[in-house]
PDB file of C-alpha atoms in Angstrom:
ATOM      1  CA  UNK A   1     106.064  53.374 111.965  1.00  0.00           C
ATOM      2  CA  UNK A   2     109.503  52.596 113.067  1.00  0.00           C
ATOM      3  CA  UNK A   3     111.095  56.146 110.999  1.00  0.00           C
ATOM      4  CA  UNK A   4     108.249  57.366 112.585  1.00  0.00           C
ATOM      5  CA  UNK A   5     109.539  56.713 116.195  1.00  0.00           C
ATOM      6  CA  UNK A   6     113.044  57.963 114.985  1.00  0.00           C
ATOM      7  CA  UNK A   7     112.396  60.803 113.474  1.00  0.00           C
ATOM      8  CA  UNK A   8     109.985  61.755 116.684  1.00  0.00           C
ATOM      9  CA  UNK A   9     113.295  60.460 119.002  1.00  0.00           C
ATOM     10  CA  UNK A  10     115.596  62.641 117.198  1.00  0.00           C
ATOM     11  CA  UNK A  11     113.101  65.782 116.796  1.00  0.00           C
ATOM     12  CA  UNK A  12     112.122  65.858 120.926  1.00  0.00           C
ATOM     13  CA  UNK A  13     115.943  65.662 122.287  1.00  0.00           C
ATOM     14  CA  UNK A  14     116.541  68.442 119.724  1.00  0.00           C
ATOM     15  CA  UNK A  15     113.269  70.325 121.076  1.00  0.00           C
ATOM     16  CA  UNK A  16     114.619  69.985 124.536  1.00  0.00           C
ATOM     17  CA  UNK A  17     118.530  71.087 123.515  1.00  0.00           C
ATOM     18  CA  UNK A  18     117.761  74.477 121.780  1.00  0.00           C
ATOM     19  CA  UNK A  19     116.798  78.098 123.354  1.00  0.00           C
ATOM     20  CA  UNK A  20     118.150  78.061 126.663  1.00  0.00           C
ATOM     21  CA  UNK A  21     121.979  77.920 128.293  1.00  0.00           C
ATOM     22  CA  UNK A  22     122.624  74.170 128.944  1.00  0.00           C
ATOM     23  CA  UNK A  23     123.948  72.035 131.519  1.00  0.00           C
ATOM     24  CA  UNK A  24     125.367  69.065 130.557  1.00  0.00           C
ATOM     25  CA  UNK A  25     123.565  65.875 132.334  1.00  0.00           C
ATOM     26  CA  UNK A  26     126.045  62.550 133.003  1.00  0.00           C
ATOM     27  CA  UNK A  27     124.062  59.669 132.680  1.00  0.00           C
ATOM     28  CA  UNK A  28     125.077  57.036 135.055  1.00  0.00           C
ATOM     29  CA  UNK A  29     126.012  53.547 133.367  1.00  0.00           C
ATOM     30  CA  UNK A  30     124.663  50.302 134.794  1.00  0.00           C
ATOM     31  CA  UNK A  31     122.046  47.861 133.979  1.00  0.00           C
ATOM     32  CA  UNK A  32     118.345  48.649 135.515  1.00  0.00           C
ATOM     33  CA  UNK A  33     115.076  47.994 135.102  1.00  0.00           C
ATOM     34  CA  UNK A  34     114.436  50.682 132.533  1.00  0.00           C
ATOM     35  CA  UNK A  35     116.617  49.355 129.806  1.00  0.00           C
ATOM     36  CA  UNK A  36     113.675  48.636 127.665  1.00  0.00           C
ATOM     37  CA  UNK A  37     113.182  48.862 123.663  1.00  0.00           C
ATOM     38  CA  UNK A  38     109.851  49.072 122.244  1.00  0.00           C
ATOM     39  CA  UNK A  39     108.250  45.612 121.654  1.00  0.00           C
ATOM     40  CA  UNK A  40     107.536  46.072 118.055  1.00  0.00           C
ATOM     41  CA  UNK A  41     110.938  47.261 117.467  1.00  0.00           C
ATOM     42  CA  UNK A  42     113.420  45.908 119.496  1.00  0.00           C
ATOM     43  CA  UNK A  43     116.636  48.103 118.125  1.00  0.00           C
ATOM     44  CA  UNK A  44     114.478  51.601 119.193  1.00  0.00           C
ATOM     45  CA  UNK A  45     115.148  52.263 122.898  1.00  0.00           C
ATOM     46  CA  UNK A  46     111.931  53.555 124.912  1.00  0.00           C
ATOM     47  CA  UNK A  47     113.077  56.293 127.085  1.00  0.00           C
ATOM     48  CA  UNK A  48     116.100  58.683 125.461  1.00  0.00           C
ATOM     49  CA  UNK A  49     118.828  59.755 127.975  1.00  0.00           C
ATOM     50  CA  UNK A  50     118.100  63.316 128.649  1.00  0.00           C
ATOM     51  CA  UNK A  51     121.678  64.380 127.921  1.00  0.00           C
ATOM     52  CA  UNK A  52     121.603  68.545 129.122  1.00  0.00           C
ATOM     53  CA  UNK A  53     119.032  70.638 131.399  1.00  0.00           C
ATOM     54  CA  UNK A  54     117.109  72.326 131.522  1.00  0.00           C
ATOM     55  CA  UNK A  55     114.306  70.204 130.553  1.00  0.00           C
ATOM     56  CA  UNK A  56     110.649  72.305 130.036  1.00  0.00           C
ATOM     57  CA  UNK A  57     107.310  71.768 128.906  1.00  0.00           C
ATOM     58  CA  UNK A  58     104.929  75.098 128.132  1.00  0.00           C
ATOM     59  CA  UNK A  59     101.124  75.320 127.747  1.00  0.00           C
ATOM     60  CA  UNK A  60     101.563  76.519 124.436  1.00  0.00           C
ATOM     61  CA  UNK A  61      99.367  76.092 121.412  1.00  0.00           C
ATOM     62  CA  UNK A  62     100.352  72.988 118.561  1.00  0.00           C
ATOM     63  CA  UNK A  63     102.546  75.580 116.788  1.00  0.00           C
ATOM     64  CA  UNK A  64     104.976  75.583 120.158  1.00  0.00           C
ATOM     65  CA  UNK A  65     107.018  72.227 119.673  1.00  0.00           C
ATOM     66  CA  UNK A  66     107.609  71.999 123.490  1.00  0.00           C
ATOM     67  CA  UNK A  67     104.063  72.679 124.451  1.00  0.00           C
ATOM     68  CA  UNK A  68     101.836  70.132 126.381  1.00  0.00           C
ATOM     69  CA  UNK A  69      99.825  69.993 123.075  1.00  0.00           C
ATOM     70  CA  UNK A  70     102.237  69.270 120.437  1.00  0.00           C
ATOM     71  CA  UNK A  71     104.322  66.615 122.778  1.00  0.00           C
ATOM     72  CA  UNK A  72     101.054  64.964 123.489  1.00  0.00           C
ATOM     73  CA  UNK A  73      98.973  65.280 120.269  1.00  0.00           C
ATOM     74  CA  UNK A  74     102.045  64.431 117.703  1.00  0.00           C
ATOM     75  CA  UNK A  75     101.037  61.221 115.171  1.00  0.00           C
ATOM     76  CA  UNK A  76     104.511  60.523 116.316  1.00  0.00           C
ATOM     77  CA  UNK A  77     103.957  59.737 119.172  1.00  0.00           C
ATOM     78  CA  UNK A  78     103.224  56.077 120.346  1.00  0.00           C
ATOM     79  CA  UNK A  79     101.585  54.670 123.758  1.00  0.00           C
ATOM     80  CA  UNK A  80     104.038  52.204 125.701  1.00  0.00           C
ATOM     81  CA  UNK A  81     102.725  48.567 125.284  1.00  0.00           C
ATOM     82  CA  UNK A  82     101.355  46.705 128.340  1.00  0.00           C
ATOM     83  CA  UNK A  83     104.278  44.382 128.425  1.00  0.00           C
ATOM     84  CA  UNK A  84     106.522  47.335 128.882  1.00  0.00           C
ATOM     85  CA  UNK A  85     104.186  48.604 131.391  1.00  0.00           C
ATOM     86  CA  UNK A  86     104.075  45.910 133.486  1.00  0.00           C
ATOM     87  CA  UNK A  87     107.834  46.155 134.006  1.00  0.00           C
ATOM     88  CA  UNK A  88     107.211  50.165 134.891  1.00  0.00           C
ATOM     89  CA  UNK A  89     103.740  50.851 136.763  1.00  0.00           C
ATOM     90  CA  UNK A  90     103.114  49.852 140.607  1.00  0.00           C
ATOM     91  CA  UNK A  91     101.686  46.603 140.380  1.00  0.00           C
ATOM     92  CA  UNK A  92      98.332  47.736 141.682  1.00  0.00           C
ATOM     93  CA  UNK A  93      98.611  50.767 139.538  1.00  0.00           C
ATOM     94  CA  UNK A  94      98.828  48.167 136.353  1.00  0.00           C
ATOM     95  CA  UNK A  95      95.786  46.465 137.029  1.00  0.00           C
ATOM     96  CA  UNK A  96      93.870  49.565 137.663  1.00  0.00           C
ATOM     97  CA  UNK A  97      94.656  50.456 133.971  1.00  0.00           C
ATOM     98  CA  UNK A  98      93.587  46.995 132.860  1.00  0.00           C
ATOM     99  CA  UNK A  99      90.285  46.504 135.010  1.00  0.00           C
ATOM    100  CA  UNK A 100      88.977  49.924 135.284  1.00  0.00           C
ATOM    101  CA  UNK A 101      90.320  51.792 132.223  1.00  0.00           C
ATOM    102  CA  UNK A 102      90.446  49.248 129.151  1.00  0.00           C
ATOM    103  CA  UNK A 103      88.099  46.901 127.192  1.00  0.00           C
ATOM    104  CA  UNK A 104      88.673  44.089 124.911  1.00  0.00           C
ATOM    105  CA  UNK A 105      87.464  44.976 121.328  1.00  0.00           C
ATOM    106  CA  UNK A 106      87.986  42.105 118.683  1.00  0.00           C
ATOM    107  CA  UNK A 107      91.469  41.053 119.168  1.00  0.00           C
ATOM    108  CA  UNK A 108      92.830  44.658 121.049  1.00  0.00           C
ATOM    109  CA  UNK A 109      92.707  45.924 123.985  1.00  0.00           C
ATOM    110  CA  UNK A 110      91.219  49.582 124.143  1.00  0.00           C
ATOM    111  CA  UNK A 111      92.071  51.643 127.091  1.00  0.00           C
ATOM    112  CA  UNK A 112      90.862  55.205 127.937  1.00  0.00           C
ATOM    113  CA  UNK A 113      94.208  55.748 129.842  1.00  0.00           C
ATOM    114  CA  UNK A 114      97.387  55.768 127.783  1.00  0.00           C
ATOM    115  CA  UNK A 115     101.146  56.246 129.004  1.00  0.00           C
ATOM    116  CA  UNK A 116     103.634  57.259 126.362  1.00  0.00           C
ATOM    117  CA  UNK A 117     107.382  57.106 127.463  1.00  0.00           C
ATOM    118  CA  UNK A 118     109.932  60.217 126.918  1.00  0.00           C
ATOM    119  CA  UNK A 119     113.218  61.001 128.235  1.00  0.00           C
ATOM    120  CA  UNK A 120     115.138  59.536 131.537  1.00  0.00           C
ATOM    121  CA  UNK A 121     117.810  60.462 133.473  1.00  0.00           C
ATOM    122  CA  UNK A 122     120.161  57.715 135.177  1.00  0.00           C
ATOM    123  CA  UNK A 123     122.084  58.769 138.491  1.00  0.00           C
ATOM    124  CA  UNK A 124     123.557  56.823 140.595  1.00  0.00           C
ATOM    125  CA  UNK A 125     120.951  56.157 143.230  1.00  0.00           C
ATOM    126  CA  UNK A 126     118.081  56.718 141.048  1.00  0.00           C
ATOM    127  CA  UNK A 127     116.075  56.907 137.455  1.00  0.00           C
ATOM    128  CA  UNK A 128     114.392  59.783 136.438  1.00  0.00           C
ATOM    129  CA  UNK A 129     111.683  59.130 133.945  1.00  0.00           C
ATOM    130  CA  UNK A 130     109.093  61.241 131.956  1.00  0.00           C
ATOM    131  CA  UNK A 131     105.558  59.623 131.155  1.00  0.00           C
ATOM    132  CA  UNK A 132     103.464  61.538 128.959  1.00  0.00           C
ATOM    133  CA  UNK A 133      99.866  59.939 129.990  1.00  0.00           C
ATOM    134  CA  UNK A 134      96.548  61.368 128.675  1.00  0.00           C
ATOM    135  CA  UNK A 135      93.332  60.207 129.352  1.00  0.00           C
ATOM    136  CA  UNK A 136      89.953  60.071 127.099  1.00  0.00           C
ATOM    137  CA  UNK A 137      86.450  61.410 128.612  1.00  0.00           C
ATOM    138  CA  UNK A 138      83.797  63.873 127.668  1.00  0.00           C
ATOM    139  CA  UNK A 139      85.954  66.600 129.536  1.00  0.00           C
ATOM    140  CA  UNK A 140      88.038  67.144 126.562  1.00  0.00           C
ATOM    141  CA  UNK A 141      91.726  67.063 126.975  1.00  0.00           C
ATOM    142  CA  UNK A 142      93.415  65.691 130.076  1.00  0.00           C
ATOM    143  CA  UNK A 143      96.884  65.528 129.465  1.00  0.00           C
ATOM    144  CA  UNK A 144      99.643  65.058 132.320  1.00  0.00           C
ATOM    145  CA  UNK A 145     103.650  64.717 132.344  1.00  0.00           C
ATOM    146  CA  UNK A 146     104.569  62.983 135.295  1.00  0.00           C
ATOM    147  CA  UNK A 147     108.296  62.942 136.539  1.00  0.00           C
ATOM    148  CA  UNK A 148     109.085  59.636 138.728  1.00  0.00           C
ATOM    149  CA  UNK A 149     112.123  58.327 140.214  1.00  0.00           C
ATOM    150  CA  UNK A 150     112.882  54.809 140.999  1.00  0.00           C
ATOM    151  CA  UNK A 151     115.689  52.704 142.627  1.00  0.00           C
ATOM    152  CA  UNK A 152     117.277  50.416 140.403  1.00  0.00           C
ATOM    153  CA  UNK A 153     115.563  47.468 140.560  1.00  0.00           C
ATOM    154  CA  UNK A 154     112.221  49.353 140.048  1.00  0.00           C
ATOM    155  CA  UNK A 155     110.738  50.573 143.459  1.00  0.00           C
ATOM    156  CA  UNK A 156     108.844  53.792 142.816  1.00  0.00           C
ATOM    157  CA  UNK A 157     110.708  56.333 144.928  1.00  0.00           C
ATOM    158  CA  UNK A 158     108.296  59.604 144.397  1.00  0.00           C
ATOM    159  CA  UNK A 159     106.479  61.313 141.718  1.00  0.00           C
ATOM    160  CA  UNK A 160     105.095  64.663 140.620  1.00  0.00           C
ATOM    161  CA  UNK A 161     103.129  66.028 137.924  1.00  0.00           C
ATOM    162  CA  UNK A 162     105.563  67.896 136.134  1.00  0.00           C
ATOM    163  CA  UNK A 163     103.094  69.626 133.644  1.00  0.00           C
ATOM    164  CA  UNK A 164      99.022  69.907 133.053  1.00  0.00           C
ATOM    165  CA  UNK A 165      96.845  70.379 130.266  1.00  0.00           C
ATOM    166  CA  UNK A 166      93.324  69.043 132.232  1.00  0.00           C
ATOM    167  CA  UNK A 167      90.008  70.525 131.223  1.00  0.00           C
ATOM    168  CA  UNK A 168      88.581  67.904 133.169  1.00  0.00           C
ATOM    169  CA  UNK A 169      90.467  69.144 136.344  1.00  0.00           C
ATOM    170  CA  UNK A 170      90.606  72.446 135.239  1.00  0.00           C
ATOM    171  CA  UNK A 171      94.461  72.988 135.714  1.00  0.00           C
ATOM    172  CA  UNK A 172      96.760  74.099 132.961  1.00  0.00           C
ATOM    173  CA  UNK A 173     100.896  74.704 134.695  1.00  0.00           C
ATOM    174  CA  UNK A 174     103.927  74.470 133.042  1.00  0.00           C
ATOM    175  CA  UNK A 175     107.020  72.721 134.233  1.00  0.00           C
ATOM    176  CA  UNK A 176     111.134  73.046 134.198  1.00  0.00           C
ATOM    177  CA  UNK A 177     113.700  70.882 135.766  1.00  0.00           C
ATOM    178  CA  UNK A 178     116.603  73.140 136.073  1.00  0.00           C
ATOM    179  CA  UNK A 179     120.327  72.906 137.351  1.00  0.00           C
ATOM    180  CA  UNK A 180     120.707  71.098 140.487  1.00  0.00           C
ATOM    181  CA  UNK A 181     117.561  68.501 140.089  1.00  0.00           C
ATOM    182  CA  UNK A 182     115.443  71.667 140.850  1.00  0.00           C
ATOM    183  CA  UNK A 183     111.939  71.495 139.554  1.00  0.00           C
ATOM    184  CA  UNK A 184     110.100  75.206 138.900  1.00  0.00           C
ATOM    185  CA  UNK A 185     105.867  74.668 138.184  1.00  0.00           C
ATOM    186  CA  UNK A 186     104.625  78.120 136.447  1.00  0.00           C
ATOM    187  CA  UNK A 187     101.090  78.849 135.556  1.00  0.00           C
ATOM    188  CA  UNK A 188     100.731  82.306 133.738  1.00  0.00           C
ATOM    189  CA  UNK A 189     104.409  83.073 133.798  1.00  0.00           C
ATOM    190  CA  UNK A 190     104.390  82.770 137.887  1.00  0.00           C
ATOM    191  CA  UNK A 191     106.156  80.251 139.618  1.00  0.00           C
ATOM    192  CA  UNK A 192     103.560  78.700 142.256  1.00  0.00           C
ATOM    193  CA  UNK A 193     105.244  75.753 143.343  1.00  0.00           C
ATOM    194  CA  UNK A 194     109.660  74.635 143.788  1.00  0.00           C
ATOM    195  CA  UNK A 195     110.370  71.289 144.512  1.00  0.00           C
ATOM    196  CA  UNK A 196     114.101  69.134 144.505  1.00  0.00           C
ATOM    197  CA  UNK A 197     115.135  65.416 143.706  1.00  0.00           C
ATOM    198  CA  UNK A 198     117.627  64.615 146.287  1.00  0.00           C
ATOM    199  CA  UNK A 199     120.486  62.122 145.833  1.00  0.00           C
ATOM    200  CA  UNK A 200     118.299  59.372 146.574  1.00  0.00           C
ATOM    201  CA  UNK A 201     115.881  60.418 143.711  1.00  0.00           C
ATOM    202  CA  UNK A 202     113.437  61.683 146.607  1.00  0.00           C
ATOM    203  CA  UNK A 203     111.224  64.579 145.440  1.00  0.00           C
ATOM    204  CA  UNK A 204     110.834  67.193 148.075  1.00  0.00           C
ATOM    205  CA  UNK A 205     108.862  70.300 147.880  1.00  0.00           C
ATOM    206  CA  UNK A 206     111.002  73.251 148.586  1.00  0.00           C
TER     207      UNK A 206
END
């Protein structure tokens, strides 16, 4: 499991650093509530620093290594354990997930609502993280990246659904943060809907 994680680490920042002219991205250094390592193994960090933009996520099929699909679906990919989600979801948000979407089976806790962790970006006001989350129904897929930005210590600034695979809503967009902490949502090669993080990790539709 662990080369598992590393080879998946190593494989999405080089999915997100090929195809397209690149910006570099300076990560901001100080301590925050984000510095977390997967429980299991505690030398694996749990969100990469996104190092160059843009950053993009297509509704491609499982063949398209940046698609919704692949990103989602990969055996690679692990959920983030409920310790580590305590420290990141709203507390009311948390226990949501544990009363309403998860049930104690043996000794493990099911849920039908998973989060898995990507890439972050540190500035100095703000984090920027990616959460992958999917949830399980008779709908079929419902898969969601979510971009949310937080102060420091952890207050949830704003969020946005970044990209959608949902057969239970019946939306399917595609999502790019570009150059200047712009954000560009596409569905069918048209862009229906610009939005920008300001300094203060505030997400604004533009």
């Amino acid at each position: 499991m662990k080369i598992k994680i590393i080879i998946y680490s190593l494989g999405f920042l080089l999915i997100v650093s090929c195809g397209e002219n690149r910006t570099k991205i300076e990560n901001a250094e100080y301590a925050n509530f984000s510095d977390l390592a997967h429980i299991e193994y505690p030398d694996i960090e749990l969100f990469d620093n996104y190092t160059s933009l843009p950053i993009s996520i297509s509704n491609g099929d499982f063949l398209d290594h940046n698609s919704i699909l692949f990103l989602t679906e990969s055996a690679n990919v692990v959920p983030i354990e409920r310790e580590n989600l305590k420290k990141l979801l709203p507390k009311t948000e948390y226990e949501e997930l544990i009363t309403k979407r998860c049930e104690q089976r043996t000794d493990s806790l099911i849920c039908s609502k998973e989060y898995f962790a990507y890439g972050r970006i540190v500035k100095p006001n703000y984090i920027l993280l990616e959460y992958g989350i999917r949830e399980y129904g008779d709908w079929g897929r419902h898969y969601v990246f979510e971009f949310r930005t937080y102060k420091p210590n952890g207050e949830l600034i704003s969020k946005i659904d970044f990209a959608k695979w949902s057969d239970k809503d019946d939306e399917f967009f595609e999502g790019k943060l570009i150059e200047g902490m712009n954000i560009e949502l596409t569905k069918n090669e048209q862009i229906i809907s610009k939005y920008h993080i300001n300094e203060n990790g505030k997400i604004k539709k533009r």
